[in-house]
Coordinates of C-alpha atoms and ligand atoms in Angstrom, one line a residue:
G1 CA -18.2 6.2 -16.2
K2 CA -16.9 7.0 -12.7
E3 CA -13.3 6.2 -12.1
W4 CA -12.3 3.5 -9.6
T5 CA -10.1 4.3 -6.7
D6 CA -7.9 1.6 -5.1
V7 CA -8.3 1.3 -1.3
S8 CA -4.6 1.7 -0.9
D9 CA -4.8 5.2 -2.6
L10 CA -7.4 6.6 -0.2
V11 CA -5.5 9.3 1.7
E12 CA -6.1 12.5 3.5
E13 CA -5.7 14.7 0.4
M14 CA -8.9 13.1 -1.0
V15 CA -11.1 14.3 1.9
G16 CA -14.2 16.0 0.5
S17 CA -14.2 14.0 -2.8
E18 CA -16.6 11.3 -3.8
V19 CA -15.0 8.0 -4.7
L20 CA -16.0 4.6 -6.1
I21 CA -14.2 1.6 -4.5
R22 CA -14.5 -2.2 -4.6
G23 CA -13.5 -4.4 -1.8
R24 CA -14.3 -7.4 0.3
V25 CA -16.4 -7.2 3.5
H26 CA -13.6 -7.6 6.0
T27 CA -15.7 -7.0 9.1
D28 CA -19.1 -5.5 9.5
R29 CA -20.5 -4.0 12.6
P30 CA -24.1 -2.7 12.5
V31 CA -24.3 -0.6 15.6
S32 CA -27.9 0.5 15.6
S33 CA -30.8 0.7 13.1
K34 CA -29.3 4.0 12.0
L35 CA -25.6 3.4 12.2
G36 CA -23.3 0.7 10.8
F37 CA -19.7 0.2 10.0
V38 CA -18.2 -2.0 7.4
V39 CA -14.5 -2.4 6.8
L40 CA -13.6 -3.1 3.1
R41 CA -10.4 -4.8 2.2
E42 CA -8.7 -4.7 -1.2
S43 CA -5.7 -7.1 -1.1
G44 CA -3.7 -5.8 1.9
S45 CA -5.4 -2.4 2.4
T46 CA -8.5 -1.8 4.5
V47 CA -10.8 1.2 4.9
Q48 CA -13.7 1.9 7.2
C49 CA -17.0 2.8 5.6
V50 CA -19.7 4.3 7.7
V51 CA -23.4 4.0 7.0
S52 CA -25.4 6.4 8.9
Q53 CA -28.7 8.3 8.7
S54 CA -28.0 11.9 9.3
E55 CA -28.9 15.4 8.2
T56 CA -26.6 15.0 5.2
N57 CA -27.2 11.4 4.5
K58 CA -30.9 10.4 4.5
V59 CA -30.5 6.9 3.1
G60 CA -29.2 5.3 6.2
T61 CA -31.8 2.9 7.7
N62 CA -32.3 0.5 4.8
M63 CA -28.6 0.4 4.1
V64 CA -27.8 -0.6 7.7
K65 CA -30.3 -3.5 7.2
Y66 CA -28.6 -4.3 4.0
L67 CA -25.3 -4.4 5.8
R68 CA -26.6 -7.0 8.2
Q69 CA -27.1 -9.6 5.4
L70 CA -23.7 -9.1 3.7
S71 CA -21.5 -12.0 4.6
R72 CA -17.8 -11.6 5.3
E73 CA -15.5 -11.8 2.2
S74 CA -18.3 -10.8 -0.1
F75 CA -17.4 -8.3 -2.8
V76 CA -19.1 -5.0 -2.6
D77 CA -18.9 -1.6 -4.5
V78 CA -19.2 1.6 -2.5
I79 CA -19.8 5.1 -3.7
G80 CA -19.1 7.5 -0.8
L81 CA -17.5 10.6 0.5
V82 CA -13.9 10.6 1.8
V83 CA -13.9 12.1 5.3
L84 CA -11.6 12.3 8.3
P85 CA -12.8 10.2 11.2
K86 CA -13.5 11.8 14.6
E87 CA -10.8 9.7 16.2
P88 CA -7.7 8.1 14.6
L89 CA -8.6 4.6 13.4
K90 CA -6.8 1.6 14.8
G91 CA -8.0 -1.4 12.9
T92 CA -7.5 -0.2 9.3
T93 CA -4.6 0.5 7.1
Q94 CA -6.1 3.7 5.7
Q95 CA -6.6 6.7 7.9
V96 CA -9.6 8.2 6.1
E97 CA -13.2 7.0 6.3
I98 CA -15.8 6.6 3.6
Q99 CA -19.3 8.0 4.3
V100 CA -21.4 5.6 2.2
R101 CA -23.9 7.0 -0.3
K102 CA -24.5 3.8 -2.3
I103 CA -23.5 0.2 -1.7
Y104 CA -23.9 -2.7 -4.0
C105 CA -23.1 -6.4 -3.5
V106 CA -21.1 -7.6 -6.5
N107 CA -20.8 -11.2 -5.4
K108 CA -21.7 -12.9 -2.1
A109 CA -19.4 -15.2 -0.2
L110 CA -20.7 -18.2 1.7
A111 CA -21.9 -17.0 5.0
I112 CA -19.9 -19.6 6.9
L113 CA -16.3 -19.9 5.8
P114 CA -14.1 -22.9 6.7
L115 CA -11.5 -20.5 7.9
S116 CA -11.7 -16.8 8.5
V117 CA -8.9 -14.7 7.2
E118 CA -8.2 -13.4 10.7
D119 CA -8.0 -17.0 11.9
A120 CA -5.5 -17.8 9.2
A121 CA -3.4 -14.8 10.2
R122 CA -3.6 -15.9 13.8
S123 CA -3.2 -19.6 13.4
E124 CA 0.4 -19.7 14.4
L125 CA -0.6 -18.3 17.7
D126 CA -3.2 -21.0 18.1
I127 CA -0.6 -23.7 18.4
E128 CA -0.9 -23.5 22.2
K129 CA -4.6 -24.0 22.0
S130 CA -4.4 -27.1 19.9
L131 CA -1.7 -28.5 22.2
Q132 CA -4.1 -28.1 25.1
A133 CA -6.8 -29.9 23.0
G134 CA -4.3 -32.7 22.6
T135 CA -4.0 -32.5 18.8
P136 CA -0.7 -32.3 17.0
A137 CA -0.3 -28.6 16.9
A138 CA 1.5 -27.2 13.8
R139 CA 0.1 -29.9 11.5
V140 CA -3.5 -29.2 12.4
N141 CA -3.1 -25.5 11.8
Q142 CA -1.0 -25.8 8.7
D143 CA -3.3 -28.4 7.1
T144 CA -6.3 -26.3 7.8
R145 CA -4.7 -23.3 6.3
L146 CA -3.4 -25.3 3.3
N147 CA -6.8 -27.1 2.8
N148 CA -8.3 -23.6 2.6
R149 CA -5.4 -22.0 0.8
V150 CA -7.5 -19.4 -1.2
L151 CA -8.6 -17.9 2.1
D152 CA -5.2 -18.3 3.7
I153 CA -3.5 -16.4 0.8
R154 CA -5.6 -13.4 1.6
T155 CA -3.8 -12.7 4.9
P156 CA -1.3 -9.8 4.8
A157 CA 1.7 -12.0 5.5
N158 CA 0.9 -14.3 2.6
Q159 CA 0.1 -11.4 0.3
A160 CA 3.6 -10.2 1.0
I161 CA 5.3 -13.5 0.7
F162 CA 4.2 -14.0 -2.9
R163 CA 5.1 -10.5 -3.9
I164 CA 8.6 -11.1 -2.4
Q165 CA 8.8 -14.4 -4.3
C166 CA 8.0 -12.6 -7.5
Q167 CA 10.7 -10.1 -6.9
V168 CA 13.3 -12.7 -6.3
E169 CA 12.6 -14.1 -9.7
N170 CA 12.6 -10.6 -11.1
F171 CA 16.0 -9.6 -9.6
F172 CA 17.5 -13.0 -10.7
R173 CA 16.4 -12.4 -14.3
E174 CA 17.4 -8.7 -14.3
K175 CA 20.9 -9.4 -13.1
L176 CA 21.5 -12.3 -15.5
L177 CA 20.1 -10.5 -18.5
S178 CA 22.5 -7.6 -17.7
K179 CA 25.4 -10.1 -17.8
G180 CA 24.5 -11.4 -21.2
F181 CA 22.7 -14.6 -20.1
V182 CA 19.9 -16.0 -22.2
G183 CA 16.7 -17.3 -20.6
I184 CA 15.7 -20.7 -21.9
H185 CA 13.1 -23.4 -21.3
T186 CA 13.9 -27.1 -21.3
P187 CA 11.5 -30.0 -21.5
K188 CA 9.9 -31.4 -18.4
L189 CA 9.2 -34.7 -20.0
M190 CA 12.3 -36.8 -20.1
A191 CA 13.3 -40.3 -21.2
G192 CA 15.5 -40.8 -18.2
S193 CA 16.3 -39.2 -14.8
S194 CA 18.8 -36.3 -14.6
E195 CA 19.8 -36.5 -11.0
G196 CA 19.6 -40.2 -10.4
G197 CA 18.2 -41.8 -7.3
S198 CA 14.7 -42.9 -6.6
A199 CA 13.2 -39.4 -6.3
V200 CA 11.7 -39.4 -9.8
F201 CA 8.1 -39.4 -11.0
R202 CA 7.7 -42.1 -13.6
L203 CA 5.1 -42.0 -16.3
E204 CA 4.2 -43.4 -19.6
Y205 CA 5.0 -41.3 -22.7
K206 CA 3.0 -42.7 -25.7
G207 CA 3.8 -46.3 -24.6
Q208 CA 7.4 -45.5 -23.7
P209 CA 8.7 -45.2 -20.1
A210 CA 9.5 -41.6 -19.2
C211 CA 9.8 -39.4 -16.2
L212 CA 9.2 -35.8 -15.0
A213 CA 12.4 -33.6 -15.0
Q214 CA 14.2 -33.6 -11.7
S215 CA 16.1 -30.5 -12.9
P216 CA 17.0 -28.8 -16.2
Q217 CA 20.5 -30.2 -15.6
L218 CA 21.1 -32.2 -18.8
H219 CA 19.4 -29.8 -21.2
K220 CA 20.9 -26.7 -19.8
Q221 CA 24.3 -28.3 -20.4
M222 CA 23.2 -29.3 -23.9
A223 CA 22.3 -25.6 -24.5
I224 CA 25.9 -24.8 -23.7
C225 CA 27.0 -27.5 -26.2
G226 CA 24.7 -25.6 -28.6
D227 CA 26.7 -22.4 -28.1
L228 CA 24.2 -20.4 -26.1
R229 CA 27.2 -19.8 -23.8
R230 CA 25.4 -18.5 -20.7
V231 CA 21.9 -19.6 -19.9
F232 CA 19.3 -19.5 -17.1
E233 CA 15.9 -21.0 -16.6
I234 CA 13.1 -20.4 -14.2
G235 CA 10.8 -23.4 -14.2
P236 CA 9.1 -26.3 -12.4
V237 CA 11.2 -29.1 -10.9
F238 CA 9.7 -32.5 -9.9
R239 CA 11.1 -34.7 -7.1
A240 CA 9.2 -37.8 -5.9
E241 CA 10.4 -37.1 -2.4
D242 CA 9.7 -39.7 0.3
S243 CA 10.8 -37.6 3.2
F244 CA 8.1 -35.4 4.7
T245 CA 10.2 -32.4 6.0
H246 CA 9.9 -28.7 6.5
R247 CA 12.1 -28.1 3.3
H248 CA 11.1 -30.7 0.7
L249 CA 8.4 -30.3 -1.9
C250 CA 7.5 -32.7 -4.7
E251 CA 7.3 -29.8 -7.1
F252 CA 9.2 -26.6 -6.7
V253 CA 10.4 -23.7 -8.8
G254 CA 14.0 -24.1 -9.9
L255 CA 16.2 -21.1 -10.8
D256 CA 19.0 -22.6 -12.9
V257 CA 22.2 -21.2 -14.4
E258 CA 24.8 -22.7 -16.7
M259 CA 27.8 -21.0 -18.2
E260 CA 31.1 -21.5 -19.9
I261 CA 34.1 -21.5 -17.6
R262 CA 37.4 -20.1 -18.8
K263 CA 39.8 -21.2 -16.1
H264 CA 38.3 -22.2 -12.8
Y265 CA 35.0 -23.1 -11.2
S266 CA 35.4 -20.1 -8.9
E267 CA 33.9 -18.1 -11.9
V268 CA 30.6 -19.8 -11.2
M269 CA 30.9 -18.9 -7.4
D270 CA 31.7 -15.3 -8.4
L271 CA 28.4 -15.2 -10.2
V272 CA 26.5 -16.7 -7.2
D273 CA 28.1 -14.0 -5.0
K274 CA 27.2 -11.0 -7.2
L275 CA 23.8 -12.4 -8.1
F276 CA 22.7 -13.1 -4.5
V277 CA 24.2 -9.9 -2.9
F278 CA 22.2 -8.1 -5.6
I279 CA 19.0 -10.0 -4.9
F280 CA 19.2 -9.6 -1.1
T281 CA 20.1 -5.9 -1.3
S282 CA 17.3 -5.2 -3.8
L283 CA 14.7 -7.1 -1.6
N284 CA 15.8 -5.0 1.4
E285 CA 15.5 -1.8 -0.6
K286 CA 12.4 -2.5 -2.7
C287 CA 10.3 -4.8 -0.6
K288 CA 10.3 -3.0 2.7
K289 CA 6.5 -3.0 3.1
E290 CA 6.3 -6.7 2.3
L291 CA 9.1 -7.7 4.6
E292 CA 7.5 -5.8 7.4
A293 CA 4.1 -7.5 6.7
V294 CA 5.8 -10.9 6.9
G295 CA 7.6 -9.9 10.1
K296 CA 4.4 -8.9 11.7
Q297 CA 3.1 -12.4 11.6
Y298 CA 6.4 -14.3 11.7
P299 CA 8.9 -12.0 13.5
F300 CA 12.4 -12.4 12.0
E301 CA 15.8 -10.7 12.0
P302 CA 17.1 -9.4 8.6
L303 CA 19.5 -11.7 6.9
K304 CA 23.2 -11.0 7.8
F305 CA 25.3 -11.2 4.6
L306 CA 28.7 -9.7 3.6
P307 CA 29.3 -7.4 0.6
V308 CA 31.5 -10.2 -0.8
T309 CA 30.2 -13.7 0.0
L310 CA 32.3 -15.9 2.3
R311 CA 33.8 -19.1 0.7
L312 CA 35.0 -22.0 2.8
T313 CA 36.2 -25.3 1.5
F314 CA 34.4 -28.4 2.7
A315 CA 37.6 -29.5 4.5
E316 CA 37.6 -26.1 6.4
G317 CA 34.0 -26.7 7.3
V318 CA 34.7 -30.2 8.6
Q319 CA 37.6 -28.7 10.6
M320 CA 35.4 -26.0 12.2
L321 CA 32.9 -28.7 13.1
K322 CA 35.6 -30.9 14.6
E323 CA 36.9 -28.0 16.7
A324 CA 33.4 -27.6 18.0
G325 CA 33.2 -31.2 19.0
V326 CA 31.2 -32.5 16.0
E327 CA 32.7 -35.4 14.1
V328 CA 31.7 -35.8 10.5
D329 CA 33.0 -38.0 7.7
P330 CA 35.5 -35.8 5.8
L331 CA 34.5 -37.8 2.6
G332 CA 30.8 -38.0 3.3
D333 CA 28.0 -35.5 3.1
L334 CA 26.9 -33.2 5.9
N335 CA 23.5 -34.0 7.4
T336 CA 20.9 -31.4 8.1
E337 CA 22.0 -31.1 11.7
S338 CA 25.7 -30.6 10.9
E339 CA 24.8 -28.1 8.2
R340 CA 22.9 -26.1 10.8
K341 CA 25.7 -26.3 13.3
L342 CA 28.2 -25.2 10.8
G343 CA 25.9 -22.3 10.0
Q344 CA 26.0 -21.2 13.6
L345 CA 29.8 -21.5 13.8
V346 CA 30.2 -19.5 10.6
L347 CA 27.8 -16.8 12.0
E348 CA 29.9 -16.6 15.2
K349 CA 33.2 -16.4 13.4
Y350 CA 32.4 -14.4 10.3
N351 CA 29.2 -12.6 11.2
T352 CA 27.3 -13.8 8.1
E353 CA 24.3 -16.1 7.6
F354 CA 25.0 -16.6 3.8
Y355 CA 28.1 -18.4 2.6
I356 CA 29.4 -20.9 0.0
L357 CA 30.9 -24.2 0.9
H358 CA 33.0 -25.7 -1.9
R359 CA 35.2 -28.6 -3.0
Y360 CA 32.9 -31.3 -1.8
P361 CA 33.9 -35.0 -1.7
K362 CA 33.3 -36.5 -5.1
A363 CA 31.4 -39.5 -3.8
V364 CA 28.4 -37.4 -2.6
R365 CA 27.9 -35.4 -5.8
P366 CA 26.0 -36.3 -9.0
F367 CA 27.7 -38.2 -11.9
Y368 CA 28.1 -35.1 -14.1
T369 CA 30.3 -33.3 -11.5
M370 CA 33.9 -32.5 -12.4
T371 CA 36.6 -34.2 -10.2
C372 CA 39.3 -31.9 -8.8
A373 CA 42.4 -31.9 -10.9
D374 CA 44.7 -32.1 -7.9
D375 CA 42.8 -34.7 -5.8
T376 CA 40.4 -37.2 -7.2
L377 CA 38.6 -37.7 -3.9
Y378 CA 37.2 -34.1 -4.2
S379 CA 35.1 -32.3 -6.8
N380 CA 34.8 -28.8 -8.3
S381 CA 31.4 -28.3 -6.6
F382 CA 29.7 -26.2 -4.0
D383 CA 26.6 -25.7 -1.9
V384 CA 25.3 -22.4 -0.7
F385 CA 23.6 -21.8 2.6
I386 CA 21.2 -19.3 4.2
R387 CA 20.9 -19.5 8.0
G388 CA 22.5 -23.0 7.9
E389 CA 20.2 -24.5 5.3
E390 CA 21.0 -25.3 1.6
I391 CA 19.5 -23.1 -1.1
I392 CA 21.9 -23.8 -4.0
S393 CA 24.0 -26.6 -5.3
G394 CA 26.4 -26.2 -8.2
A395 CA 29.6 -27.4 -9.8
Q396 CA 31.8 -27.5 -12.8
R397 CA 30.6 -30.3 -15.1
V398 CA 32.4 -33.1 -16.9
H399 CA 32.7 -32.1 -20.6
I400 CA 34.5 -35.2 -21.8
P401 CA 32.0 -37.8 -23.1
E402 CA 34.0 -40.9 -22.2
V403 CA 34.4 -39.7 -18.6
L404 CA 30.6 -39.0 -18.5
E405 CA 29.8 -42.5 -19.7
Q406 CA 32.1 -44.0 -17.1
R407 CA 30.8 -41.8 -14.3
S408 CA 27.1 -42.3 -15.0
G409 CA 27.7 -46.1 -15.1
E410 CA 29.5 -45.9 -11.7
C411 CA 26.6 -43.9 -10.3
G412 CA 24.0 -46.5 -11.4
I413 CA 22.5 -44.6 -14.2
D414 CA 21.4 -46.4 -17.3
V415 CA 23.6 -44.8 -19.9
K416 CA 21.1 -45.7 -22.7
T417 CA 18.5 -43.3 -21.2
I418 CA 20.9 -40.4 -21.5
S419 CA 22.7 -41.3 -24.6
T420 CA 21.6 -38.1 -26.5
Y421 CA 23.0 -36.0 -23.6
I422 CA 26.4 -37.8 -23.7
D423 CA 26.5 -37.6 -27.5
S424 CA 26.1 -33.8 -27.2
F425 CA 29.7 -33.7 -25.9
R426 CA 31.2 -35.6 -28.8
Y427 CA 30.9 -32.6 -31.1
G428 CA 33.1 -30.4 -28.9
A429 CA 32.0 -28.9 -25.7
P430 CA 33.6 -26.0 -23.7
P431 CA 34.4 -26.3 -20.0
H432 CA 31.3 -25.2 -18.2
G433 CA 29.5 -25.1 -14.9
G434 CA 26.4 -23.8 -13.2
F435 CA 24.0 -24.1 -10.3
G436 CA 20.4 -24.7 -9.3
V437 CA 18.5 -22.7 -6.7
G438 CA 15.2 -23.6 -5.0
L439 CA 13.0 -20.5 -5.2
E440 CA 10.8 -21.5 -2.3
R441 CA 13.8 -22.1 -0.1
V442 CA 15.3 -18.7 -0.8
V443 CA 12.1 -16.9 0.3
M444 CA 11.6 -19.2 3.2
L445 CA 15.1 -18.7 4.6
F446 CA 15.5 -15.0 3.7
C447 CA 12.4 -14.4 5.9
A448 CA 13.5 -17.1 8.4
L449 CA 10.2 -19.0 8.0
N450 CA 10.0 -22.5 9.4
N451 CA 8.3 -24.3 6.6
I452 CA 8.6 -24.4 2.8
R453 CA 4.9 -24.8 2.4
K454 CA 4.5 -21.2 3.5
T455 CA 6.4 -20.0 0.4
S456 CA 4.7 -22.3 -2.1
L457 CA 1.3 -21.0 -3.4
F458 CA -0.2 -24.4 -3.7
P459 CA 2.3 -26.8 -2.3
R460 CA 2.8 -30.3 -3.5
D461 CA 4.4 -32.6 -0.9
P462 CA 4.3 -36.4 -0.3
Q463 CA 0.9 -36.1 1.3
R464 CA -0.7 -33.3 -0.7
L465 CA -2.0 -33.0 -4.2
A466 CA -4.8 -30.6 -3.5
P467 CA -5.9 -27.9 -3.6
Ligands
4AD1 O1 20.7 -29.8 -5.0 P1 19.8 -30.1 -6.2 O2 19.2 -31.4 -6.3 O3 20.7 -29.8 -7.4 C1 20.4 -29.9 -8.7 O4 19.2 -30.1 -9.1 C2 21.5 -29.7 -9.7 N1 21.1 -30.0 -11.0 C3 21.9 -28.2 -9.6 C4 23.1 -27.9 -10.4 O5 23.0 -27.0 -11.3 N2 24.2 -28.5 -10.1 O6 18.7 -29.0 -6.3 C5 19.1 -27.6 -6.3 C6 18.3 -26.8 -5.3 C7 18.7 -27.1 -3.9 O7 19.8 -26.5 -3.4 C8 17.4 -26.7 -3.1 O8 17.4 -25.3 -2.9 C9 16.3 -27.0 -4.1 O9 16.9 -27.0 -5.4 N3 15.7 -28.3 -3.8 C10 14.4 -28.4 -3.3 N4 13.5 -27.5 -3.0 C11 12.3 -27.9 -2.5 N5 12.0 -29.2 -2.4 C12 12.9 -30.2 -2.8 N6 12.5 -31.4 -2.7 C13 14.2 -29.8 -3.3 N7 15.2 -30.4 -3.7 C14 16.1 -29.5 -4.1

């Protein structure tokens, strides 16, 4: 019946008391037959345990022998006395030491691990080494880490990344619930594709052709037709991406929003502004420790954002690029490079790394996007950027069924496969709009990480279906 103490709770006030803790063998260092050290780790926290034979602790010798055969990462339980070390400790998070009275192995890890947790934490620094060895650097390291993801996740930076990710979802939900939104779940098995294009996983559904949902787009709009008025969803999104890039996954987590619009699509951008300023502020306030842990392995500057998010029109963006000597098609889409460039220009001019670009050319947006009332070449749509990379796309939607039919035809979508969607608008639908956010991208770009695989627990990309 002894109570368990978390390693993270071992502090100076506990000196003199006996505790029971469980942790992994982080490092062990038998020094002599009578003295040994073992550092125990429990998620991010570490504490040094001392096994010694002394006047007060007669059990030492056998225990030091026992320490020698404990492999790294094994789970052990320790009963011991909390003491203050003779000198301040450097290698552990906790500043007290445990004088071991009893130690049990709960479950042994393989003696030789494919990747040590320290190696995983250091692997970014090893790029130089692998360059010297003539192997492609980042890929080697990243693949090794991802192949051994359960070990990789144990590193402090990764522990922090997935806690931050959880909080982004949490703040997203919290803010939307407070504004009267309803959380929904839409089907991931669909008869037709929702975003068009080739990036769709096809499958057979009881003898009928089907595909995995490329977004909740159609059904979240149908929820609006069903009078749910303001909805959000957090769920998986599937894209059969061909491009192997730092920011594309074949499965990611989508944060989706759809809402009625009274007058203007700026109402949707107002929500993006309030929601993301809240998310960023809350992360900075409530995830200090986690952000620090990420920064320790991957140093980054905190995100610069304004209290009210900057909005530029696509045409203004094109003009800024033009003035900087970058010519882009005013009725085309921006490529990755021009998006980055525009991000830099915006940072220089407005001192923000988070902004909204709206009124995109109609031709580059999906079929369900509403055309601008005053200029049919443009659309009531927007993208949102962090550090020059897209995290959100959104728009006002077409709510007139005849227009939807015509637009989907023009965009090469087989109207038959989405007939139930189009029919939903025949019974009266309010003007509405919304947006979709990629969760992994938000975390990646907030922490200025260089690869989306770092913010996906078990990433799925064009070359990876395991672990
Ligand atoms: O820009 P996308 O494709 O837009 C939609 O799915 C619309 N239905 C959204 C809407 O409501 N109008 O995807 C939305 C976001 C992107 O901005 C990006 O952050 C992320 O999803 N995303 C990806 N993330 C990781 N890997 C991929 N392959 C992604 N494709 C899009």
